[in-house]
mmCIF file of C-alpha atoms and ligand atoms in Angstrom:
data_model
loop_
_atom_site.group_PDB
_atom_site.id
_atom_site.type_symbol
_atom_site.label_atom_id
_atom_site.label_comp_id
_atom_site.label_asym_id
_atom_site.label_seq_id
_atom_site.Cartn_x
_atom_site.Cartn_y
_atom_site.Cartn_z
ATOM 1 C CA MET A 1056 79.885 89.298 89.765
ATOM 2 C CA ALA A 1057 82.035 89.654 86.841
ATOM 3 C CA GLY A 1058 81.803 92.384 84.437
ATOM 4 C CA ARG A 1059 80.195 95.138 86.622
ATOM 5 C CA PRO A 1060 82.567 97.501 88.180
ATOM 6 C CA SER A 1061 81.588 98.667 91.742
ATOM 7 C CA GLY A 1062 80.390 102.205 91.958
ATOM 8 C CA GLY A 1063 81.389 104.720 94.498
ATOM 9 C CA ILE A 1064 80.396 104.664 98.134
ATOM 10 C CA ILE A 1065 76.930 106.047 97.364
ATOM 11 C CA GLU A 1066 76.009 103.291 95.070
ATOM 12 C CA ARG A 1067 77.427 100.666 97.619
ATOM 13 C CA TYR A 1068 75.924 102.074 100.733
ATOM 14 C CA ARG A 1069 72.783 103.918 99.369
ATOM 15 C CA PRO A 1070 70.262 102.861 102.091
ATOM 16 C CA TYR A 1071 72.623 104.296 104.764
ATOM 17 C CA LEU A 1072 73.043 107.722 103.029
ATOM 18 C CA PRO A 1073 70.986 110.889 102.729
ATOM 19 C CA VAL A 1074 70.319 110.552 98.969
ATOM 20 C CA SER A 1075 67.150 109.917 97.146
ATOM 21 C CA PRO A 1076 66.680 108.493 93.553
ATOM 22 C CA THR A 1077 66.736 112.057 92.129
ATOM 23 C CA THR A 1078 70.046 113.044 93.806
ATOM 24 C CA PRO A 1079 72.715 113.676 91.122
ATOM 25 C CA ILE A 1080 75.749 111.379 91.975
ATOM 26 C CA ILE A 1081 79.042 112.906 91.625
ATOM 27 C CA THR A 1082 81.646 110.303 92.133
ATOM 28 C CA LEU A 1083 85.167 109.391 91.342
ATOM 29 C CA LEU A 1084 84.553 105.735 92.523
ATOM 30 C CA GLU A 1085 86.041 106.618 95.915
ATOM 31 C CA GLY A 1086 86.080 104.040 98.654
ATOM 32 C CA ASN A 1087 86.703 100.154 98.325
ATOM 33 C CA THR A 1088 90.235 100.828 99.569
ATOM 34 C CA PRO A 1089 92.381 98.042 100.622
ATOM 35 C CA LEU A 1090 92.660 96.428 104.027
ATOM 36 C CA ILE A 1091 96.202 95.007 104.192
ATOM 37 C CA VAL A 1092 97.573 92.834 106.745
ATOM 38 C CA SER A 1093 100.738 94.075 108.580
ATOM 39 C CA ARG A 1094 102.940 91.427 109.486
ATOM 40 C CA ALA A 1095 105.493 93.817 110.839
ATOM 41 C CA LEU A 1096 102.947 95.393 113.247
ATOM 42 C CA SER A 1097 101.070 92.178 114.172
ATOM 43 C CA GLN A 1098 104.546 90.870 115.381
ATOM 44 C CA ARG A 1099 105.502 93.880 117.233
ATOM 45 C CA VAL A 1100 101.989 93.915 119.088
ATOM 46 C CA GLY A 1101 102.308 90.239 119.870
ATOM 47 C CA ARG A 1102 99.753 88.285 121.769
ATOM 48 C CA GLY A 1103 98.480 86.744 118.544
ATOM 49 C CA ALA A 1104 97.118 90.267 117.281
ATOM 50 C CA GLU A 1105 96.279 90.613 113.790
ATOM 51 C CA VAL A 1106 96.971 94.183 112.681
ATOM 52 C CA TYR A 1107 95.191 95.521 109.468
ATOM 53 C CA LEU A 1108 95.961 98.706 107.563
ATOM 54 C CA LYS A 1109 93.034 100.511 105.981
ATOM 55 C CA TYR A 1110 94.865 102.369 103.178
ATOM 56 C CA GLU A 1111 92.747 105.289 102.593
ATOM 57 C CA GLY A 1112 95.425 106.981 100.623
ATOM 58 C CA MET A 1113 94.300 104.790 97.627
ATOM 59 C CA ASN A 1114 91.042 107.112 97.435
ATOM 60 C CA PRO A 1115 90.902 109.176 94.215
ATOM 61 C CA THR A 1116 92.464 112.268 95.522
ATOM 62 C CA GLY A 1117 94.665 110.361 97.926
ATOM 63 C CA SER A 1118 92.785 110.676 101.226
ATOM 64 C CA PHE A 1119 89.560 109.526 103.101
ATOM 65 C CA LYS A 1120 88.148 112.956 102.421
ATOM 66 C CA ASP A 1121 86.695 111.823 99.075
ATOM 67 C CA ARG A 1122 84.116 109.447 101.068
ATOM 68 C CA GLY A 1123 82.542 112.637 102.467
ATOM 69 C CA MET A 1124 83.153 114.789 99.445
ATOM 70 C CA THR A 1125 81.055 112.439 97.188
ATOM 71 C CA VAL A 1126 77.980 112.943 99.395
ATOM 72 C CA ALA A 1127 78.685 116.617 100.027
ATOM 73 C CA ILE A 1128 79.165 117.669 96.449
ATOM 74 C CA SER A 1129 76.162 115.434 95.178
ATOM 75 C CA LYS A 1130 73.927 117.301 97.692
ATOM 76 C CA ALA A 1131 75.350 120.586 96.806
ATOM 77 C CA VAL A 1132 74.338 119.950 93.219
ATOM 78 C CA GLU A 1133 71.061 118.732 94.310
ATOM 79 C CA ALA A 1134 70.500 121.929 96.159
ATOM 80 C CA LYS A 1135 71.359 123.989 93.056
ATOM 81 C CA SER A 1136 74.473 125.415 94.746
ATOM 82 C CA VAL A 1137 77.035 127.088 92.320
ATOM 83 C CA ALA A 1138 80.100 127.063 94.560
ATOM 84 C CA VAL A 1139 81.634 125.142 97.387
ATOM 85 C CA LEU A 1140 83.801 126.691 100.023
ATOM 86 C CA CYS A 1141 86.257 125.076 102.667
ATOM 87 C CA ALA A 1142 89.130 125.923 105.120
ATOM 88 C CA SER A 1143 91.715 123.118 104.640
ATOM 89 C CA THR A 1144 94.980 121.866 105.957
ATOM 90 C CA GLY A 1145 95.189 120.373 102.542
ATOM 91 C CA ASN A 1146 93.165 117.196 101.806
ATOM 92 C CA THR A 1147 89.742 118.667 102.152
ATOM 93 C CA SER A 1148 90.762 121.273 99.473
ATOM 94 C CA ALA A 1149 92.402 118.790 97.241
ATOM 95 C CA SER A 1150 89.048 116.673 97.386
ATOM 96 C CA ALA A 1151 86.528 119.592 97.209
ATOM 97 C CA SER A 1152 88.263 121.059 94.180
ATOM 98 C CA ALA A 1153 88.311 117.635 92.265
ATOM 99 C CA TYR A 1154 84.692 116.820 92.929
ATOM 100 C CA ALA A 1155 83.580 120.456 92.282
ATOM 101 C CA ALA A 1156 85.523 120.207 88.998
ATOM 102 C CA ARG A 1157 83.534 117.060 88.066
ATOM 103 C CA ALA A 1158 80.099 118.541 89.105
ATOM 104 C CA GLY A 1159 80.888 121.894 87.323
ATOM 105 C CA LEU A 1160 80.882 123.881 90.505
ATOM 106 C CA ARG A 1161 83.266 126.557 91.514
ATOM 107 C CA SER A 1162 85.383 125.813 94.590
ATOM 108 C CA ILE A 1163 87.055 128.280 96.839
ATOM 109 C CA VAL A 1164 89.474 127.232 99.542
ATOM 110 C CA LEU A 1165 91.157 128.996 102.488
ATOM 111 C CA ILE A 1166 94.517 127.395 103.399
ATOM 112 C CA PRO A 1167 96.814 128.557 106.281
ATOM 113 C CA SER A 1168 99.811 129.983 104.544
ATOM 114 C CA GLY A 1169 102.916 128.015 104.471
ATOM 115 C CA ALA A 1170 101.361 125.107 106.252
ATOM 116 C CA VAL A 1171 100.030 122.941 103.484
ATOM 117 C CA ALA A 1172 102.005 120.034 102.089
ATOM 118 C CA LEU A 1173 102.956 120.401 98.354
ATOM 119 C CA GLY A 1174 101.176 117.682 96.792
ATOM 120 C CA LYS A 1175 97.858 118.916 98.369
ATOM 121 C CA LEU A 1176 98.391 122.436 97.277
ATOM 122 C CA SER A 1177 99.072 121.309 93.579
ATOM 123 C CA GLN A 1178 95.751 119.332 93.510
ATOM 124 C CA ALA A 1179 93.791 122.437 94.489
ATOM 125 C CA LEU A 1180 95.368 124.572 91.938
ATOM 126 C CA ILE A 1181 95.312 122.209 89.076
ATOM 127 C CA HIS A 1182 91.492 121.426 89.724
ATOM 128 C CA GLY A 1183 90.897 125.086 89.283
ATOM 129 C CA ALA A 1184 89.967 126.170 92.908
ATOM 130 C CA ARG A 1185 90.385 129.686 93.863
ATOM 131 C CA VAL A 1186 92.961 129.297 96.487
ATOM 132 C CA VAL A 1187 93.461 131.812 99.076
ATOM 133 C CA ALA A 1188 96.454 131.656 101.469
ATOM 134 C CA VAL A 1189 95.655 133.300 104.803
ATOM 135 C CA ASP A 1190 98.259 134.467 107.215
ATOM 136 C CA ALA A 1191 96.728 132.542 110.121
ATOM 137 C CA ASN A 1192 96.381 128.929 111.288
ATOM 138 C CA PHE A 1193 93.583 126.393 110.154
ATOM 139 C CA ASP A 1194 91.314 127.217 113.172
ATOM 140 C CA ALA A 1195 91.244 130.920 112.034
ATOM 141 C CA CYS A 1196 90.599 129.679 108.466
ATOM 142 C CA LEU A 1197 87.603 127.757 109.578
ATOM 143 C CA ALA A 1198 86.200 130.489 111.505
ATOM 144 C CA LEU A 1199 86.442 132.662 108.256
ATOM 145 C CA VAL A 1200 84.716 130.281 105.964
ATOM 146 C CA LYS A 1201 81.823 129.685 108.595
ATOM 147 C CA SER A 1202 81.284 133.519 108.418
ATOM 148 C CA LEU A 1203 81.637 133.638 104.555
ATOM 149 C CA ALA A 1204 78.929 130.824 104.190
ATOM 150 C CA ARG A 1205 76.550 132.812 106.297
ATOM 151 C CA GLN A 1206 76.955 135.933 104.147
ATOM 152 C CA HIS A 1207 77.034 134.283 100.656
ATOM 153 C CA PRO A 1208 75.143 131.709 98.791
ATOM 154 C CA VAL A 1209 77.890 129.077 98.779
ATOM 155 C CA THR A 1210 77.826 125.514 100.371
ATOM 156 C CA LEU A 1211 80.413 124.873 103.190
ATOM 157 C CA VAL A 1212 82.021 121.592 102.742
ATOM 158 C CA ASN A 1213 84.163 121.307 105.829
ATOM 159 C CA SER A 1214 83.187 118.339 108.182
ATOM 160 C CA ILE A 1215 80.739 120.596 109.943
ATOM 161 C CA ASN A 1216 78.738 119.847 106.898
ATOM 162 C CA PRO A 1217 76.761 116.873 108.045
ATOM 163 C CA HIS A 1218 76.890 115.135 104.618
ATOM 164 C CA ARG A 1219 80.783 114.876 104.830
ATOM 165 C CA ILE A 1220 80.332 112.753 108.150
ATOM 166 C CA GLU A 1221 77.603 110.488 106.333
ATOM 167 C CA GLY A 1222 79.979 109.678 103.601
ATOM 168 C CA GLN A 1223 83.018 109.220 105.694
ATOM 169 C CA LYS A 1224 81.167 106.552 107.893
ATOM 170 C CA THR A 1225 81.351 104.199 104.963
ATOM 171 C CA CYS A 1226 84.948 103.416 106.002
ATOM 172 C CA ALA A 1227 83.554 101.562 108.965
ATOM 173 C CA PHE A 1228 81.165 99.598 106.740
ATOM 174 C CA GLU A 1229 83.884 98.498 104.460
ATOM 175 C CA ILE A 1230 86.108 97.227 107.335
ATOM 176 C CA CYS A 1231 83.122 95.163 108.641
ATOM 177 C CA ASP A 1232 82.264 93.864 105.208
ATOM 178 C CA ALA A 1233 85.941 92.760 104.629
ATOM 179 C CA LEU A 1234 86.417 91.181 108.039
ATOM 180 C CA GLY A 1235 83.150 89.698 108.407
ATOM 181 C CA ARG A 1236 82.822 91.321 111.771
ATOM 182 C CA ALA A 1237 83.922 94.547 113.444
ATOM 183 C CA PRO A 1238 87.542 94.766 114.598
ATOM 184 C CA ASP A 1239 88.306 94.813 118.356
ATOM 185 C CA TYR A 1240 90.187 97.948 118.256
ATOM 186 C CA GLN A 1241 90.427 100.790 115.748
ATOM 187 C CA CYS A 1242 93.316 103.306 115.734
ATOM 188 C CA MET A 1243 93.150 106.590 113.905
ATOM 189 C CA PRO A 1244 94.542 110.091 113.948
ATOM 190 C CA VAL A 1245 92.407 112.864 115.207
ATOM 191 C CA GLY A 1246 92.682 116.436 113.852
ATOM 192 C CA ASN A 1247 89.158 118.195 113.316
ATOM 193 C CA ALA A 1248 87.589 115.027 114.536
ATOM 194 C CA GLY A 1249 85.138 114.603 111.903
ATOM 195 C CA ASN A 1250 86.583 111.262 110.966
ATOM 196 C CA ILE A 1251 86.466 109.588 114.301
ATOM 197 C CA THR A 1252 82.934 110.907 114.723
ATOM 198 C CA ALA A 1253 81.885 109.525 111.332
ATOM 199 C CA GLN A 1254 83.456 105.978 111.755
ATOM 200 C CA TRP A 1255 81.819 105.574 115.279
ATOM 201 C CA LYS A 1256 78.547 106.511 113.673
ATOM 202 C CA GLY A 1257 79.326 103.927 110.937
ATOM 203 C CA TYR A 1258 79.953 101.107 113.423
ATOM 204 C CA THR A 1259 76.967 102.018 115.566
ATOM 205 C CA GLU A 1260 74.546 101.996 112.623
ATOM 206 C CA TYR A 1261 75.941 98.688 111.479
ATOM 207 C CA HIS A 1262 75.531 97.392 114.964
ATOM 208 C CA GLY A 1263 72.044 98.831 115.240
ATOM 209 C CA ARG A 1264 70.992 97.049 112.096
ATOM 210 C CA GLY A 1265 72.537 93.639 113.260
ATOM 211 C CA ARG A 1266 75.393 93.585 110.659
ATOM 212 C CA ILE A 1267 77.995 93.354 113.475
ATOM 213 C CA GLY A 1268 77.768 91.770 117.000
ATOM 214 C CA HIS A 1269 80.004 94.340 118.621
ATOM 215 C CA ARG A 1270 81.657 97.610 118.108
ATOM 216 C CA PRO A 1271 85.363 98.220 118.313
ATOM 217 C CA VAL A 1272 87.328 100.251 120.980
ATOM 218 C CA MET A 1273 87.985 103.599 119.315
ATOM 219 C CA LEU A 1274 91.562 104.790 119.940
ATOM 220 C CA GLY A 1275 92.144 108.231 118.536
ATOM 221 C CA PHE A 1276 95.643 109.852 118.302
ATOM 222 C CA GLN A 1277 96.635 113.666 118.245
ATOM 223 C CA ALA A 1278 100.106 115.175 117.932
ATOM 224 C CA GLU A 1279 101.578 116.170 121.154
ATOM 225 C CA GLY A 1280 101.785 119.755 120.101
ATOM 226 C CA ALA A 1281 98.278 119.868 118.899
ATOM 227 C CA ALA A 1282 96.267 117.755 121.425
ATOM 228 C CA PRO A 1283 93.387 119.754 122.515
ATOM 229 C CA LEU A 1284 91.154 116.795 123.236
ATOM 230 C CA VAL A 1285 93.966 115.251 125.324
ATOM 231 C CA LYS A 1286 94.468 118.352 127.333
ATOM 232 C CA GLY A 1287 90.944 119.154 127.538
ATOM 233 C CA ARG A 1288 91.349 122.771 126.279
ATOM 234 C CA LEU A 1289 91.955 124.733 122.952
ATOM 235 C CA VAL A 1290 95.515 124.901 121.794
ATOM 236 C CA LYS A 1291 96.184 128.367 120.357
ATOM 237 C CA HIS A 1292 99.205 127.682 118.373
ATOM 238 C CA PRO A 1293 99.138 124.084 117.446
ATOM 239 C CA ARG A 1294 102.617 122.556 116.338
ATOM 240 C CA THR A 1295 103.308 119.322 114.641
ATOM 241 C CA ILE A 1296 105.056 118.205 111.360
ATOM 242 C CA ALA A 1297 101.870 116.283 110.768
ATOM 243 C CA THR A 1298 100.045 119.201 108.978
ATOM 244 C CA ALA A 1299 96.771 117.446 108.548
ATOM 245 C CA ILE A 1300 96.143 117.172 112.258
ATOM 246 C CA ARG A 1301 97.789 120.566 113.126
ATOM 247 C CA ILE A 1302 94.371 121.727 114.653
ATOM 248 C CA GLY A 1303 93.889 123.345 117.979
ATOM 249 C CA ASN A 1304 90.100 123.776 118.040
ATOM 250 C CA PRO A 1305 88.347 120.626 116.499
ATOM 251 C CA ALA A 1306 84.873 121.222 115.171
ATOM 252 C CA SER A 1307 83.700 117.735 116.169
ATOM 253 C CA TRP A 1308 85.047 117.805 119.600
ATOM 254 C CA GLN A 1309 82.017 116.291 121.282
ATOM 255 C CA GLY A 1310 81.769 113.641 118.654
ATOM 256 C CA ALA A 1311 85.315 112.506 119.323
ATOM 257 C CA VAL A 1312 84.841 112.342 123.116
ATOM 258 C CA ALA A 1313 81.557 110.457 122.647
ATOM 259 C CA ALA A 1314 83.394 107.970 120.496
ATOM 260 C CA ALA A 1315 86.099 107.311 122.954
ATOM 261 C CA GLU A 1316 83.869 107.197 125.923
ATOM 262 C CA GLU A 1317 80.997 104.969 124.607
ATOM 263 C CA SER A 1318 83.644 102.545 123.174
ATOM 264 C CA ARG A 1319 85.731 102.499 126.298
ATOM 265 C CA GLY A 1320 88.497 103.733 124.216
ATOM 266 C CA ALA A 1321 90.726 106.885 124.547
ATOM 267 C CA ILE A 1322 92.152 109.925 122.778
ATOM 268 C CA GLN A 1323 95.946 110.164 123.370
ATOM 269 C CA ALA A 1324 98.823 112.146 122.162
ATOM 270 C CA VAL A 1325 101.896 110.796 120.255
ATOM 271 C CA SER A 1326 105.213 112.873 119.740
ATOM 272 C CA ASP A 1327 106.311 114.034 116.390
ATOM 273 C CA ARG A 1328 109.305 111.613 116.794
ATOM 274 C CA GLN A 1329 107.003 108.585 117.360
ATOM 275 C CA ILE A 1330 105.086 109.662 114.202
ATOM 276 C CA LEU A 1331 108.024 109.812 112.086
ATOM 277 C CA ASP A 1332 109.395 106.458 113.388
ATOM 278 C CA ALA A 1333 105.961 104.978 112.449
ATOM 279 C CA TYR A 1334 105.933 106.570 109.154
ATOM 280 C CA ARG A 1335 109.332 105.046 108.238
ATOM 281 C CA LEU A 1336 108.457 101.755 109.628
ATOM 282 C CA LEU A 1337 105.106 101.516 107.486
ATOM 283 C CA ALA A 1338 107.239 102.448 104.388
ATOM 284 C CA GLN A 1339 110.283 100.152 105.034
ATOM 285 C CA GLU A 1340 108.730 97.185 106.589
ATOM 286 C CA ASP A 1341 105.235 97.030 104.986
ATOM 287 C CA GLY A 1342 105.743 98.911 101.802
ATOM 288 C CA VAL A 1343 102.963 101.355 102.501
ATOM 289 C CA PHE A 1344 103.801 105.004 102.045
ATOM 290 C CA VAL A 1345 101.518 107.148 104.002
ATOM 291 C CA GLU A 1346 101.595 111.096 104.983
ATOM 292 C CA PRO A 1347 102.808 111.856 108.401
ATOM 293 C CA ALA A 1348 99.407 112.475 109.985
ATOM 294 C CA SER A 1349 98.481 108.917 109.107
ATOM 295 C CA ALA A 1350 101.305 107.411 110.792
ATOM 296 C CA ALA A 1351 99.845 108.771 114.063
ATOM 297 C CA SER A 1352 97.572 105.839 114.200
ATOM 298 C CA VAL A 1353 100.327 103.362 114.186
ATOM 299 C CA ALA A 1354 102.488 105.639 116.570
ATOM 300 C CA GLY A 1355 99.518 105.355 118.855
ATOM 301 C CA LEU A 1356 99.180 101.685 118.466
ATOM 302 C CA LEU A 1357 102.914 100.816 119.163
ATOM 303 C CA ARG A 1358 102.782 103.175 122.116
ATOM 304 C CA LEU A 1359 99.958 101.421 123.601
ATOM 305 C CA ALA A 1360 101.357 97.952 122.912
ATOM 306 C CA GLN A 1361 104.653 98.847 124.607
ATOM 307 C CA ALA A 1362 102.717 99.963 127.677
ATOM 308 C CA GLY A 1363 100.929 96.640 127.869
ATOM 309 C CA TYR A 1364 97.521 97.845 126.713
ATOM 310 C CA PHE A 1365 96.750 94.842 124.659
ATOM 311 C CA LYS A 1366 97.545 92.454 127.626
ATOM 312 C CA LYS A 1367 93.908 92.211 128.664
ATOM 313 C CA ALA A 1368 92.777 91.898 124.985
ATOM 314 C CA ARG A 1369 92.666 88.138 124.772
ATOM 315 C CA PRO A 1370 89.476 87.103 126.862
ATOM 316 C CA ALA A 1371 89.837 83.621 128.464
ATOM 317 C CA GLY A 1372 88.656 80.885 126.094
ATOM 318 C CA ARG A 1373 89.635 82.760 122.914
ATOM 319 C CA ARG A 1374 92.428 81.486 120.942
ATOM 320 C CA GLN A 1375 92.967 84.260 118.617
ATOM 321 C CA GLY A 1376 94.429 87.726 119.663
ATOM 322 C CA PRO A 1377 92.759 90.983 119.037
ATOM 323 C CA THR A 1378 91.911 92.262 115.658
ATOM 324 C CA ILE A 1379 93.268 95.782 115.248
ATOM 325 C CA VAL A 1380 92.752 98.099 112.301
ATOM 326 C CA CYS A 1381 94.829 101.314 111.886
ATOM 327 C CA ILE A 1382 93.211 103.914 109.559
ATOM 328 C CA LEU A 1383 96.032 105.316 107.030
ATOM 329 C CA THR A 1384 94.176 108.399 106.117
ATOM 330 C CA GLY A 1385 96.393 109.935 103.425
ATOM 331 C CA HIS A 1386 98.969 109.030 100.739
ATOM 332 C CA GLY A 1387 102.642 109.573 101.307
ATOM 333 C CA LEU A 1388 102.945 111.402 97.890
ATOM 334 C CA LYS A 1389 100.952 114.253 99.386
ATOM 335 C CA ASP A 1390 104.128 115.401 101.299
ATOM 336 C CA PRO A 1391 107.302 114.275 99.339
ATOM 337 C CA GLU A 1392 109.250 116.798 101.068
ATOM 338 C CA ARG A 1393 108.945 115.026 104.443
ATOM 339 C CA ALA A 1394 109.978 111.814 103.022
ATOM 340 C CA ILE A 1395 113.133 113.288 101.594
ATOM 341 C CA LYS A 1396 113.827 115.242 104.786
ATOM 342 C CA SER A 1397 113.368 112.073 106.902
ATOM 343 C CA ILE A 1398 116.023 109.977 104.933
ATOM 344 C CA ARG A 1399 119.785 110.713 104.410
ATOM 345 C CA LEU A 1400 120.461 111.099 100.728
ATOM 346 C CA ALA A 1401 124.049 110.975 99.695
ATOM 347 C CA ARG A 1402 125.810 113.325 97.385
ATOM 348 C CA PRO A 1403 125.902 112.553 93.672
ATOM 349 C CA LEU A 1404 128.944 110.432 92.587
ATOM 350 C CA PRO A 1405 131.096 110.443 89.499
ATOM 351 C CA PRO A 1406 129.874 107.420 87.264
ATOM 352 C CA SER A 1407 132.777 105.203 88.540
ATOM 353 C CA LEU A 1408 131.790 101.526 88.856
ATOM 354 C CA SER A 1409 133.952 101.043 92.224
ATOM 355 C CA ALA A 1410 132.658 104.089 93.823
ATOM 356 C CA ILE A 1411 129.147 103.188 93.001
ATOM 357 C CA SER A 1412 129.475 99.555 93.979
ATOM 358 C CA LYS A 1413 130.835 100.995 97.307
ATOM 359 C CA ALA A 1414 127.979 103.467 97.774
ATOM 360 C CA THR A 1415 125.189 101.162 96.840
ATOM 361 C CA GLY A 1416 126.391 98.724 99.671
ATOM 362 C CA LEU A 1417 126.920 95.862 97.187
ATOM 363 C CA LYS A 1418 130.602 95.798 97.679
ATOM 364 C CA GLU A 1419 130.229 94.745 101.285
ATOM 365 C CA GLY A 1420 127.352 92.511 100.586
ATOM 366 C CA LEU A 1421 124.674 94.941 101.689
ATOM 367 C CA SER A 1422 125.882 94.539 105.290
ATOM 368 C CA GLY A 1423 124.857 98.050 106.362
ATOM 369 C CA GLY A 1424 121.684 98.172 104.360
ATOM 370 C CA ILE A 1425 120.927 101.152 102.157
ATOM 371 C CA ILE A 1426 118.219 103.222 103.738
ATOM 372 C CA ARG A 1427 118.984 104.925 107.038
ATOM 373 C CA PRO A 1428 116.866 107.384 108.954
ATOM 374 C CA ARG A 1429 118.414 110.652 109.759
ATOM 375 C CA PRO A 1430 120.077 110.560 113.150
HETATM 376 C C1 PLP B 331 91.663 115.336 107.484
HETATM 377 C C2 PLP B 331 92.819 114.414 107.783
HETATM 378 C C3 PLP B 331 92.973 113.826 109.054
HETATM 379 C C4 PLP B 331 92.199 114.257 110.240
HETATM 380 O O1 PLP B 331 90.871 113.840 110.105
HETATM 381 P P1 PLP B 331 89.701 114.687 111.057
HETATM 382 O O2 PLP B 331 88.442 114.342 110.465
HETATM 383 O O3 PLP B 331 90.107 116.313 110.921
HETATM 384 O O4 PLP B 331 90.028 114.215 112.411
HETATM 385 C C5 PLP B 331 94.096 112.954 109.343
HETATM 386 N N1 PLP B 331 94.686 112.500 108.302
HETATM 387 C C6 PLP B 331 94.561 113.055 106.874
HETATM 388 C C7 PLP B 331 95.614 112.529 105.982
HETATM 389 C C8 PLP B 331 93.621 113.895 106.958
HETATM 390 O O5 PLP B 331 93.578 114.489 105.490
#
């Protein structure tokens, strides 16, 4: 197979996607992201479990949103749309503005004022989106763009656009193609719930076509302060440090519930503290830097493991433990301020060799380690 680089997700999974030979393909070669074994997490879960990290932060704009956006923007161009519109906690706008720039479309994004991580905002701005900060939360922004899309000739590219869901299901395809089977469990963060809906659809389609013998148990995690699916009711003022899942009225509510029920999985809540612990653990023990929302999948995995959830996961006669995939939805560099806030950074020192050998820990033989979480 040498010589020919693989295309984006549309080229690789064309028969599963709503494109025809005449659809213009707008791609940044999204997808084909690494599936990395996590020794730290496999050990913590125990029972012979193999935990994998699907590092979606390695997509072109740094989140899984690119999988859906390549399809949504290609279809918008095919439909002769001139502008795309979205509400965003950040990553949708970063992705929409990049793909729109590539397609020569205008992009308009509504963001909740003060609630979008710096990296994401910088992306939308530099790609030339018209960014409108609204003094309201994401749910209100989504309601506004829905009304705007009804009144004006623009294409809405939030995940209520079915082409987004179609593209995002390719993450499940890649996991199955890499493992040679479906995982036994999949852990993922849930915000607007488009992604869990999409991935369940992906597993179901692969199963339907006989590509896999079983589908995984789907485990979705919301932040405690933004957990409408866990509580069974809307959350008016969602709160969490994980801005990508700070959503109180998920658009794909039914899809998330169906994924959890049909797979005998669950949607559960994790605290911000658990999210930040998982965030640091991924960075410091696996070398994988994610944004806080992505760490919700690992926080959830560890919570369930501690509660003995995977005890029943090794059926009699099977030597291997369960295969578990955690979706790491976005890159850590999206939200550098959070990383810096999470770790104690010492004051600058004068350039003195003895002071610096002490401060680096080299003087004491690195006994205390260098990086410490804030108390
Ligand atoms: C969008 C996003 C989510 C949430 O996905 P939904 O489809 O809204 O449930 C989680 N993490 C990151 C990094 C995101 O960008």
